[in-house]
PDB file of C-alpha atoms and ligand atoms in Angstrom:
ATOM      1  CA  MET C   1      17.942  -1.779   5.399  1.00 82.00           C
ATOM      2  CA  LEU C   2      16.665   1.366   6.885  1.00 94.00           C
ATOM      3  CA  SER C   3      19.290   2.651   9.264  1.00 95.00           C
ATOM      4  CA  GLN C   4      19.244   2.647  13.399  1.00 96.00           C
ATOM      5  CA  ARG C   5      18.953   7.170  12.405  1.00 97.00           C
ATOM      6  CA  ALA C   6      15.788   6.495  10.625  1.00 97.00           C
ATOM      7  CA  LEU C   7      14.279   4.182  13.239  1.00 97.00           C
ATOM      8  CA  SER C   8      15.070   6.574  16.397  1.00 97.00           C
ATOM      9  CA  GLU C   9      13.849   9.883  14.216  1.00 97.00           C
ATOM     10  CA  LEU C  10      10.512   7.619  13.320  1.00 98.00           C
ATOM     11  CA  GLU C  11      10.148   6.987  17.162  1.00 97.00           C
ATOM     12  CA  SER C  12      10.818  10.290  17.979  1.00 97.00           C
ATOM     13  CA  LYS C  13       7.774  11.340  16.643  1.00 97.00           C
ATOM     14  CA  GLY C  14       5.316   9.323  18.363  1.00 95.00           C
ATOM     15  CA  ASN C  15       2.952   7.929  15.407  1.00 97.00           C
ATOM     16  CA  LYS C  16       2.600   3.934  15.288  1.00 97.00           C
ATOM     17  CA  LYS C  17       1.481   4.409  11.670  1.00 98.00           C
ATOM     18  CA  VAL C  18       4.363   4.871   9.153  1.00 98.00           C
ATOM     19  CA  LEU C  19       3.513   6.091   5.416  1.00 98.00           C
ATOM     20  CA  VAL C  20       5.936   4.282   3.631  1.00 98.00           C
ATOM     21  CA  GLN C  21       6.856   6.586   0.047  1.00 97.00           C
ATOM     22  CA  MET C  22       9.306   5.448  -2.783  1.00 96.00           C
ATOM     23  CA  PRO C  23      10.274   5.704  -5.816  1.00 94.00           C
ATOM     24  CA  GLU C  24       9.098   2.756  -8.414  1.00 93.00           C
ATOM     25  CA  GLY C  25      13.292   1.091  -8.749  1.00 90.00           C
ATOM     26  CA  LEU C  26      12.731   0.373  -4.872  1.00 93.00           C
ATOM     27  CA  LYS C  27       8.744  -0.506  -4.462  1.00 95.00           C
ATOM     28  CA  PRO C  28      10.072  -4.199  -5.066  1.00 95.00           C
ATOM     29  CA  LYS C  29      11.684  -4.431  -1.444  1.00 94.00           C
ATOM     30  CA  ALA C  30       8.277  -2.844  -0.271  1.00 97.00           C
ATOM     31  CA  LEU C  31       7.107  -6.193   1.556  1.00 97.00           C
ATOM     32  CA  GLU C  32      11.013  -6.148   2.805  1.00 96.00           C
ATOM     33  CA  ILE C  33      10.666  -2.476   4.576  1.00 97.00           C
ATOM     34  CA  CYS C  34       7.769  -2.808   5.879  1.00 98.00           C
ATOM     35  CA  LYS C  35       8.584  -6.225   7.873  1.00 97.00           C
ATOM     36  CA  GLU C  36      11.543  -4.379   9.397  1.00 97.00           C
ATOM     37  CA  LEU C  37       9.448  -1.448  10.701  1.00 98.00           C
ATOM     38  CA  ALA C  38       6.897  -4.134  12.261  1.00 98.00           C
ATOM     39  CA  ALA C  39       9.492  -5.957  13.558  1.00 97.00           C
ATOM     40  CA  ALA C  40      10.560  -2.167  15.641  1.00 97.00           C
ATOM     41  CA  GLY C  41       6.598  -1.938  16.732  1.00 97.00           C
ATOM     42  CA  PHE C  42       5.377   0.180  13.600  1.00 98.00           C
ATOM     43  CA  GLU C  43       2.314   0.380  11.645  1.00 98.00           C
ATOM     44  CA  PRO C  44       3.123   0.832   8.159  1.00 98.00           C
ATOM     45  CA  ILE C  45       1.422   1.332   5.033  1.00 98.00           C
ATOM     46  CA  VAL C  46       2.813   1.890   1.535  1.00 98.00           C
ATOM     47  CA  SER C  47       2.131   4.457  -0.201  1.00 97.00           C
ATOM     48  CA  GLY C  48       1.386   3.135  -4.332  1.00 96.00           C
ATOM     49  CA  ASP C  49       1.800   6.627  -5.781  1.00 95.00           C
ATOM     50  CA  PRO C  50       4.490   7.343  -8.073  1.00 94.00           C
ATOM     51  CA  CYS C  51       7.327   9.148  -6.284  1.00 95.00           C
ATOM     52  CA  PHE C  52       9.536  11.332  -8.112  1.00 92.00           C
ATOM     53  CA  GLY C  53      11.698  12.756  -5.786  1.00 93.00           C
ATOM     54  CA  ALA C  54      11.783  14.394  -2.636  1.00 94.00           C
ATOM     55  CA  CYS C  55       9.727  17.286  -3.327  1.00 95.00           C
ATOM     56  CA  ASP C  56       6.874  14.954  -3.666  1.00 95.00           C
ATOM     57  CA  LEU C  57       5.537  14.227  -0.339  1.00 96.00           C
ATOM     58  CA  ARG C  58       2.825  12.011   0.642  1.00 95.00           C
ATOM     59  CA  PHE C  59       0.989  12.169   3.978  1.00 96.00           C
ATOM     60  CA  GLU C  60      -1.695  10.339   5.653  1.00 96.00           C
ATOM     61  CA  ASN C  61      -3.887  11.665   9.228  1.00 95.00           C
ATOM     62  CA  GLY C  62      -2.023   9.951  12.033  1.00 96.00           C
ATOM     63  CA  ALA C  63       1.088   8.721  10.105  1.00 98.00           C
ATOM     64  CA  THR C  64       4.670  10.118  10.036  1.00 98.00           C
ATOM     65  CA  THR C  65       5.838   9.815   6.861  1.00 98.00           C
ATOM     66  CA  LEU C  66       8.932   7.686   5.864  1.00 98.00           C
ATOM     67  CA  HIS C  67      10.430   8.912   2.494  1.00 97.00           C
ATOM     68  CA  ILE C  68      12.890   6.903   1.014  1.00 96.00           C
ATOM     69  CA  ALA C  69      15.377   7.126  -1.277  1.00 93.00           C
ATOM     70  CA  HIS C  70      15.950  11.231  -1.773  1.00 93.00           C
ATOM     71  CA  ALA C  71      18.151  13.445   0.303  1.00 93.00           C
ATOM     72  CA  PRO C  72      15.891  15.737   2.710  1.00 93.00           C
ATOM     73  CA  LEU C  73      14.209  18.865   0.870  1.00 93.00           C
ATOM     74  CA  LEU C  74      11.480  20.084   2.676  1.00 92.00           C
ATOM     75  CA  ASN C  75      11.737  20.511   6.607  1.00 92.00           C
ATOM     76  CA  ASP C  76       8.565  19.064   7.750  1.00 95.00           C
ATOM     77  CA  GLU C  77       7.959  17.585  11.147  1.00 96.00           C
ATOM     78  CA  ARG C  78       5.571  15.096   9.688  1.00 97.00           C
ATOM     79  CA  VAL C  79       8.481  13.526   7.782  1.00 97.00           C
ATOM     80  CA  VAL C  80      11.776  11.549   7.989  1.00 98.00           C
ATOM     81  CA  TYR C  81      14.284  11.446   5.086  1.00 97.00           C
ATOM     82  CA  GLU C  82      15.894   7.773   4.722  1.00 96.00           C
ATOM     83  CA  GLU C  83      18.548   7.887   1.599  1.00 93.00           C
ATOM     84  CA  TRP C  84      19.117   4.931  -0.503  1.00 87.00           C
ATOM     85  CA  ALA C  85      22.774   4.807  -2.131  1.00 80.00           C
ATOM     86  CA  HIS C  86      22.938   2.399  -5.377  1.00 79.00           C
ATOM     87  CA  ASP C  87      26.417  -0.176  -3.918  1.00 78.00           C
ATOM     88  CA  VAL C  88      27.916   0.959  -7.465  1.00 88.00           C
ATOM     89  CA  LYS C  89      31.617   1.722  -8.125  1.00 89.00           C
ATOM     90  CA  MET C  90      32.527   4.622 -10.473  1.00 91.00           C
ATOM     91  CA  GLY C  91      35.852   3.303 -11.711  1.00 93.00           C
ATOM     92  CA  LYS C  92      34.805   1.926 -14.941  1.00 94.00           C
ATOM     93  CA  ALA C  93      32.872   4.770 -15.850  1.00 96.00           C
ATOM     94  CA  VAL C  94      35.152   7.313 -14.780  1.00 97.00           C
ATOM     95  CA  ASP C  95      37.931   5.018 -16.656  1.00 97.00           C
ATOM     96  CA  ALA C  96      36.107   5.190 -19.984  1.00 97.00           C
ATOM     97  CA  ALA C  97      35.482   9.061 -19.411  1.00 98.00           C
ATOM     98  CA  LEU C  98      38.976   9.629 -19.325  1.00 97.00           C
ATOM     99  CA  PRO C  99      40.237   9.795 -23.259  1.00 96.00           C
ATOM    100  CA  LEU C 100      36.969  12.749 -23.353  1.00 97.00           C
ATOM    101  CA  LEU C 101      37.917  14.877 -20.590  1.00 97.00           C
ATOM    102  CA  PRO C 102      39.802  17.880 -20.944  1.00 96.00           C
ATOM    103  CA  GLY C 103      42.343  19.394 -17.759  1.00 95.00           C
ATOM    104  CA  THR C 104      40.259  21.127 -15.795  1.00 97.00           C
ATOM    105  CA  VAL C 105      36.713  18.495 -14.288  1.00 98.00           C
ATOM    106  CA  CYS C 106      34.105  19.287 -12.629  1.00 98.00           C
ATOM    107  CA  VAL C 107      32.648  16.508 -11.406  1.00 98.00           C
ATOM    108  CA  ALA C 108      28.809  16.070 -10.658  1.00 98.00           C
ATOM    109  CA  THR C 109      26.221  13.248  -9.116  1.00 96.00           C
ATOM    110  CA  THR C 110      23.074  12.437  -7.884  1.00 94.00           C
ATOM    111  CA  VAL C 111      22.283  11.536  -4.556  1.00 92.00           C
ATOM    112  CA  GLN C 112      22.131   7.950  -5.177  1.00 90.00           C
ATOM    113  CA  HIS C 113      25.686   7.910  -6.212  1.00 93.00           C
ATOM    114  CA  VAL C 114      27.016  10.814  -4.165  1.00 93.00           C
ATOM    115  CA  ARG C 115      28.828   8.568  -1.206  1.00 91.00           C
ATOM    116  CA  GLU C 116      30.941   7.143  -4.073  1.00 92.00           C
ATOM    117  CA  ILE C 117      31.841  10.211  -5.926  1.00 94.00           C
ATOM    118  CA  GLY C 118      35.233  10.525  -3.759  1.00 94.00           C
ATOM    119  CA  GLU C 119      36.921   7.517  -5.688  1.00 94.00           C
ATOM    120  CA  ALA C 120      36.079   9.066  -9.127  1.00 96.00           C
ATOM    121  CA  ILE C 121      38.242  12.559  -7.927  1.00 97.00           C
ATOM    122  CA  LYS C 122      40.759  10.407  -6.748  1.00 97.00           C
ATOM    123  CA  ILE C 123      40.649   8.500 -10.110  1.00 97.00           C
ATOM    124  CA  LEU C 124      40.605  11.385 -12.184  1.00 98.00           C
ATOM    125  CA  ARG C 125      43.669  13.272  -9.990  1.00 98.00           C
ATOM    126  CA  ASN C 126      45.629  10.305 -10.297  1.00 97.00           C
ATOM    127  CA  ALA C 127      45.072  10.489 -14.251  1.00 97.00           C
ATOM    128  CA  GLY C 128      46.548  14.018 -14.262  1.00 97.00           C
ATOM    129  CA  LYS C 129      43.377  16.336 -14.088  1.00 98.00           C
ATOM    130  CA  SER C 130      42.276  19.085 -11.878  1.00 98.00           C
ATOM    131  CA  ALA C 131      39.467  17.461 -10.526  1.00 98.00           C
ATOM    132  CA  PHE C 132      36.673  19.333  -8.374  1.00 98.00           C
ATOM    133  CA  LEU C 133      33.268  18.569  -6.794  1.00 98.00           C
ATOM    134  CA  ILE C 134      30.595  20.899  -8.121  1.00 98.00           C
ATOM    135  CA  PRO C 135      29.756  23.362  -4.640  1.00 97.00           C
ATOM    136  CA  LYS C 136      26.324  22.420  -3.329  1.00 96.00           C
ATOM    137  CA  GLY C 137      23.375  24.327  -4.550  1.00 96.00           C
ATOM    138  CA  LYS C 138      20.666  25.414  -2.916  1.00 95.00           C
ATOM    139  CA  ARG C 139      18.176  23.092  -3.189  1.00 94.00           C
ATOM    140  CA  CYS C 140      20.663  20.598  -2.475  1.00 96.00           C
ATOM    141  CA  THR C 141      22.252  18.744   0.540  1.00 94.00           C
ATOM    142  CA  TYR C 142      25.896  17.300  -0.545  1.00 95.00           C
ATOM    143  CA  GLU C 143      28.817  19.266  -2.448  1.00 97.00           C
ATOM    144  CA  GLY C 144      29.253  16.987  -5.335  1.00 97.00           C
ATOM    145  CA  GLN C 145      25.073  16.689  -5.860  1.00 96.00           C
ATOM    146  CA  VAL C 146      22.492  18.270  -8.282  1.00 96.00           C
ATOM    147  CA  LEU C 147      18.751  17.731  -8.597  1.00 96.00           C
ATOM    148  CA  GLY C 148      17.267  18.488 -12.224  1.00 94.00           C
ATOM    149  CA  CYS C 149      15.817  21.393 -10.730  1.00 94.00           C
ATOM    150  CA  ASP C 150      19.331  23.422  -8.919  1.00 95.00           C
ATOM    151  CA  PHE C 151      22.189  23.470 -10.761  1.00 95.00           C
ATOM    152  CA  SER C 152      22.988  26.823  -8.430  1.00 96.00           C
ATOM    153  CA  GLY C 153      26.155  24.771  -7.325  1.00 96.00           C
ATOM    154  CA  ALA C 154      27.656  25.525 -10.738  1.00 96.00           C
ATOM    155  CA  LYS C 155      27.221  28.954 -10.877  1.00 93.00           C
ATOM    156  CA  GLY C 156      30.625  30.914 -11.231  1.00 91.00           C
ATOM    157  CA  VAL C 157      32.568  27.327 -11.640  1.00 95.00           C
ATOM    158  CA  GLU C 158      35.803  27.619 -13.832  1.00 95.00           C
ATOM    159  CA  CYS C 159      36.215  24.210 -15.246  1.00 97.00           C
ATOM    160  CA  ASP C 160      36.927  23.062 -18.725  1.00 96.00           C
ATOM    161  CA  ALA C 161      34.229  20.518 -18.943  1.00 96.00           C
ATOM    162  CA  PHE C 162      31.736  18.896 -16.623  1.00 97.00           C
ATOM    163  CA  LEU C 163      31.770  15.181 -15.646  1.00 98.00           C
ATOM    164  CA  PHE C 164      28.448  14.168 -14.570  1.00 98.00           C
ATOM    165  CA  ILE C 165      28.291  10.134 -13.176  1.00 97.00           C
ATOM    166  CA  GLY C 166      24.602   8.852 -13.610  1.00 95.00           C
ATOM    167  CA  SER C 167      22.419   7.314 -15.935  1.00 90.00           C
ATOM    168  CA  GLY C 168      19.615   9.398 -18.186  1.00 88.00           C
ATOM    169  CA  ARG C 169      20.167  12.319 -19.560  1.00 89.00           C
ATOM    170  CA  PHE C 170      17.726  14.758 -17.625  1.00 91.00           C
ATOM    171  CA  HIS C 171      20.429  15.795 -15.357  1.00 95.00           C
ATOM    172  CA  PRO C 172      23.661  16.473 -17.954  1.00 95.00           C
ATOM    173  CA  ILE C 173      20.758  17.976 -20.327  1.00 91.00           C
ATOM    174  CA  GLY C 174      20.260  20.409 -17.486  1.00 91.00           C
ATOM    175  CA  LEU C 175      23.805  21.184 -16.630  1.00 94.00           C
ATOM    176  CA  ALA C 176      24.814  22.074 -20.259  1.00 92.00           C
ATOM    177  CA  TYR C 177      21.795  24.370 -20.561  1.00 87.00           C
ATOM    178  CA  TYR C 178      22.135  25.759 -17.262  1.00 89.00           C
ATOM    179  CA  THR C 179      26.386  26.206 -17.815  1.00 91.00           C
ATOM    180  CA  LYS C 180      26.866  26.103 -21.268  1.00 88.00           C
ATOM    181  CA  ARG C 181      29.661  24.143 -21.351  1.00 91.00           C
ATOM    182  CA  ARG C 182      31.083  20.621 -22.239  1.00 94.00           C
ATOM    183  CA  VAL C 183      29.172  18.005 -20.194  1.00 96.00           C
ATOM    184  CA  ILE C 184      30.483  14.497 -20.241  1.00 97.00           C
ATOM    185  CA  ARG C 185      28.306  11.719 -19.022  1.00 97.00           C
ATOM    186  CA  ALA C 186      29.621   8.646 -17.469  1.00 97.00           C
ATOM    187  CA  ASP C 187      27.104   5.787 -17.089  1.00 97.00           C
ATOM    188  CA  PRO C 188      28.276   3.998 -13.772  1.00 95.00           C
ATOM    189  CA  PHE C 189      26.026   0.869 -14.435  1.00 94.00           C
ATOM    190  CA  THR C 190      26.895   0.343 -18.124  1.00 94.00           C
ATOM    191  CA  GLY C 191      30.515   1.839 -17.996  1.00 94.00           C
ATOM    192  CA  GLU C 192      28.612   4.285 -21.151  1.00 96.00           C
ATOM    193  CA  VAL C 193      30.221   7.484 -21.947  1.00 97.00           C
ATOM    194  CA  GLU C 194      28.930  10.379 -23.887  1.00 96.00           C
ATOM    195  CA  GLU C 195      29.408  13.910 -24.517  1.00 95.00           C
ATOM    196  CA  ILE C 196      25.909  16.026 -23.639  1.00 92.00           C
ATOM    197  CA  SER C 197      25.854  18.659 -25.620  1.00 80.00           C
ATOM    198  CA  ALA C 198      23.701  21.669 -24.994  1.00 78.00           C
ATOM    199  CA  ASP C 199      22.601  22.344 -28.755  1.00 83.00           C
ATOM    200  CA  LYS C 200      20.680  19.822 -28.842  1.00 81.00           C
ATOM    201  CA  TRP C 201      18.858  21.213 -26.246  1.00 82.00           C
ATOM    202  CA  LEU C 202      18.803  24.717 -27.995  1.00 86.00           C
ATOM    203  CA  LYS C 203      16.946  22.970 -30.716  1.00 89.00           C
ATOM    204  CA  ASP C 204      14.378  21.310 -28.695  1.00 88.00           C
ATOM    205  CA  LYS C 205      13.359  24.174 -27.229  1.00 89.00           C
ATOM    206  CA  ALA C 206      13.564  26.175 -30.380  1.00 92.00           C
ATOM    207  CA  LEU C 207      10.720  23.432 -31.585  1.00 91.00           C
ATOM    208  CA  ARG C 208       9.062  23.693 -29.161  1.00 92.00           C
ATOM    209  CA  MET C 209       9.065  28.053 -29.259  1.00 92.00           C
ATOM    210  CA  THR C 210       7.589  27.309 -32.544  1.00 93.00           C
ATOM    211  CA  LYS C 211       4.582  24.714 -32.041  1.00 90.00           C
ATOM    212  CA  ALA C 212       3.565  27.659 -29.111  1.00 93.00           C
ATOM    213  CA  ASN C 213       3.574  30.188 -31.720  1.00 93.00           C
ATOM    214  CA  ASP C 214       0.228  30.513 -32.383  1.00 93.00           C
ATOM    215  CA  ALA C 215      -0.978  29.844 -29.019  1.00 96.00           C
ATOM    216  CA  LYS C 216      -3.763  31.970 -27.520  1.00 96.00           C
ATOM    217  CA  ARG C 217      -5.152  30.128 -24.053  1.00 98.00           C
ATOM    218  CA  PHE C 218      -2.427  28.977 -22.158  1.00 98.00           C
ATOM    219  CA  GLY C 219      -2.722  26.615 -19.066  1.00 98.00           C
ATOM    220  CA  ILE C 220      -0.131  27.897 -16.197  1.00 98.00           C
ATOM    221  CA  ILE C 221       0.361  24.215 -14.465  1.00 98.00           C
ATOM    222  CA  VAL C 222       0.937  24.169 -10.668  1.00 98.00           C
ATOM    223  CA  SER C 223       2.046  21.145  -9.046  1.00 97.00           C
ATOM    224  CA  SER C 224       0.324  20.128  -5.704  1.00 96.00           C
ATOM    225  CA  LYS C 225       3.265  18.391  -4.855  1.00 95.00           C
ATOM    226  CA  PRO C 226       4.564  20.340  -1.689  1.00 92.00           C
ATOM    227  CA  GLY C 227       7.990  20.808  -3.039  1.00 94.00           C
ATOM    228  CA  GLN C 228       7.127  21.531  -6.527  1.00 95.00           C
ATOM    229  CA  ARG C 229       4.305  24.149  -5.813  1.00 96.00           C
ATOM    230  CA  ASN C 230       5.266  27.791  -6.976  1.00 96.00           C
ATOM    231  CA  ASP C 231       1.765  30.212  -6.780  1.00 97.00           C
ATOM    232  CA  ALA C 232       4.280  33.238  -6.953  1.00 97.00           C
ATOM    233  CA  GLU C 233       5.766  32.185 -10.011  1.00 97.00           C
ATOM    234  CA  ALA C 234       2.561  30.902 -11.450  1.00 98.00           C
ATOM    235  CA  LYS C 235       0.740  34.416 -10.737  1.00 98.00           C
ATOM    236  CA  SER C 236       3.778  36.271 -12.201  1.00 97.00           C
ATOM    237  CA  ILE C 237       3.284  34.094 -15.380  1.00 98.00           C
ATOM    238  CA  ALA C 238      -0.541  34.667 -15.558  1.00 98.00           C
ATOM    239  CA  GLU C 239       0.598  38.876 -15.318  1.00 98.00           C
ATOM    240  CA  ARG C 240       2.786  38.538 -17.968  1.00 97.00           C
ATOM    241  CA  LEU C 241       0.623  36.861 -20.444  1.00 97.00           C
ATOM    242  CA  HIS C 242      -1.999  39.091 -19.718  1.00 97.00           C
ATOM    243  CA  ALA C 243       0.102  42.095 -20.400  1.00 97.00           C
ATOM    244  CA  LYS C 244       1.138  40.461 -23.944  1.00 96.00           C
ATOM    245  CA  GLY C 245      -2.713  39.876 -24.503  1.00 97.00           C
ATOM    246  CA  PHE C 246      -3.285  35.990 -24.034  1.00 97.00           C
ATOM    247  CA  GLU C 247      -5.829  34.725 -21.674  1.00 98.00           C
ATOM    248  CA  SER C 248      -4.642  31.784 -19.550  1.00 98.00           C
ATOM    249  CA  CYS C 249      -5.838  30.258 -16.203  1.00 98.00           C
ATOM    250  CA  ILE C 250      -3.659  28.564 -13.462  1.00 98.00           C
ATOM    251  CA  ILE C 251      -4.293  24.957 -12.840  1.00 98.00           C
ATOM    252  CA  VAL C 252      -3.183  22.864 -10.313  1.00 98.00           C
ATOM    253  CA  MET C 253      -2.642  19.344 -10.193  1.00 97.00           C
ATOM    254  CA  ASP C 254      -0.585  16.262  -8.740  1.00 95.00           C
ATOM    255  CA  LEU C 255       0.598  14.008 -11.769  1.00 94.00           C
ATOM    256  CA  ILE C 256       0.698  15.557 -15.026  1.00 96.00           C
ATOM    257  CA  THR C 257      -0.279  13.462 -17.921  1.00 96.00           C
ATOM    258  CA  PRO C 258      -0.592  13.904 -21.503  1.00 97.00           C
ATOM    259  CA  ASP C 259      -4.502  12.883 -21.464  1.00 96.00           C
ATOM    260  CA  SER C 260      -4.656  15.251 -18.134  1.00 96.00           C
ATOM    261  CA  LEU C 261      -3.608  18.013 -20.545  1.00 97.00           C
ATOM    262  CA  LEU C 262      -5.361  17.080 -23.705  1.00 96.00           C
ATOM    263  CA  GLN C 263      -9.099  17.209 -21.041  1.00 96.00           C
ATOM    264  CA  LEU C 264      -8.201  21.092 -21.012  1.00 97.00           C
ATOM    265  CA  ALA C 265      -8.158  21.611 -24.082  1.00 96.00           C
ATOM    266  CA  LEU C 266      -6.166  24.881 -24.338  1.00 97.00           C
ATOM    267  CA  ASP C 267      -3.501  25.868 -26.734  1.00 97.00           C
ATOM    268  CA  ALA C 268       0.284  25.862 -24.513  1.00 97.00           C
ATOM    269  CA  TYR C 269       1.037  24.634 -21.128  1.00 98.00           C
ATOM    270  CA  VAL C 270       3.753  26.877 -18.948  1.00 98.00           C
ATOM    271  CA  ILE C 271       4.753  24.250 -16.783  1.00 97.00           C
ATOM    272  CA  THR C 272       5.654  25.954 -13.007  1.00 97.00           C
ATOM    273  CA  ALA C 273       6.368  21.808 -11.790  1.00 96.00           C
ATOM    274  CA  CYS C 274       9.179  19.808 -12.333  1.00 95.00           C
ATOM    275  CA  PRO C 275      11.277  21.120 -15.254  1.00 94.00           C
ATOM    276  CA  ARG C 276      11.932  17.058 -16.361  1.00 92.00           C
ATOM    277  CA  LEU C 277       8.339  17.169 -18.140  1.00 93.00           C
ATOM    278  CA  VAL C 278       9.453  19.831 -20.570  1.00 93.00           C
ATOM    279  CA  ILE C 279      13.185  19.024 -20.358  1.00 89.00           C
ATOM    280  CA  ASP C 280      12.727  14.744 -21.075  1.00 87.00           C
ATOM    281  CA  ASP C 281       9.135  14.566 -21.710  1.00 91.00           C
ATOM    282  CA  TRP C 282       8.325  17.287 -24.340  1.00 90.00           C
ATOM    283  CA  LYS C 283       7.843  14.815 -26.809  1.00 91.00           C
ATOM    284  CA  ASN C 284       5.291  12.843 -25.233  1.00 94.00           C
ATOM    285  CA  TYR C 285       2.719  15.458 -25.623  1.00 96.00           C
ATOM    286  CA  SER C 286       1.273  16.682 -28.021  1.00 94.00           C
ATOM    287  CA  MET C 287       0.653  19.966 -27.218  1.00 95.00           C
ATOM    288  CA  PRO C 288       3.688  22.891 -26.501  1.00 96.00           C
ATOM    289  CA  LEU C 289       5.493  22.846 -23.432  1.00 96.00           C
ATOM    290  CA  LEU C 290       7.202  25.288 -21.914  1.00 96.00           C
ATOM    291  CA  LEU C 291       8.952  26.495 -18.815  1.00 94.00           C
ATOM    292  CA  ALA C 292       8.246  29.626 -17.021  1.00 94.00           C
ATOM    293  CA  ASP C 293      11.240  32.080 -18.257  1.00 90.00           C
ATOM    294  CA  GLU C 294      10.006  30.745 -21.888  1.00 92.00           C
ATOM    295  CA  ILE C 295       7.057  33.115 -21.598  1.00 90.00           C
TER     296      ILE C 295
HETATM  297  S1  SF4 E   1      10.983  19.014  -8.806  1.00 81.82           S
HETATM  298 FE1  SF4 E   1      11.806  17.677 -10.296  1.00 81.82          FE
HETATM  299  S2  SF4 E   1      14.543  17.747  -9.975  1.00 81.82           S
HETATM  300 FE2  SF4 E   1      13.493  18.918  -8.522  1.00 81.82          FE
HETATM  301  S3  SF4 E   1      13.900  17.531  -6.589  1.00 81.82           S
HETATM  302 FE3  SF4 E   1      11.362  17.556  -7.724  1.00 81.82          FE
HETATM  303  S4  SF4 E   1      11.671  15.361  -8.990  1.00 81.82           S
HETATM  304 FE4  SF4 E   1      13.679  16.071  -8.464  1.00 81.82          FE
END
């Protein structure tokens, strides 16, 4: 499963010890990966902590981190990234999306499907659509790829709609919100197709803002994950809150959960970490959650 490139890169780091990090979906392959690494002369240890993205790196003294699944994001000499692609084909999902698609379509997906995206463009063009890939965003590695925290590739794109190919609603909701355009989501695993409306996200946002109306004491959450940490933004939020007469403190944490925020007993929280917490997960939290630009 591991590429020769990843094994050579690990070798070049000079550490025998390798910390293997992967998202939950790949954890069942941990033993297989360890056997492969051991056979290549390494001493693997698996990180059992959750791993949410290429931003979420773990380290062990004297070890190289082998981060499996995501495209490279951070340039850290202690890390070797190994991407992992789904071998699911896109044809069924794109065919199902065709009746909903207008003439000019910009196509986006996540890194797990980006290698198959040429197939989607071919199907769309054969069906008479003017189809092209979303340009590469600031934090992305590939044309056609989006991250939930980076839709900058969509800036200035002229199209009638976006076609997002992937499972889950986090990315297409973000894309709809960022672009204010129609987004059609096609799931390559199930063939399910749906239109994602930015209006729904705006309604959710209004609800969150209303919940935070009476808040006077704010927590500003900074992630300790290297690719999410944004101290400058937290400081700027604290200054803005202070100028508006509110109290706040900056809180650094790794795993952000409803229970951990409950213990802090503040009125509302501004999240500078992964936007998924606010966009996707806010309903799991009894306290109001806000994004930095909502202050
Ligand atoms: S911050 Fe969130 S959306 Fe961005 S790379 Fe990390 S996990 Fe993905």
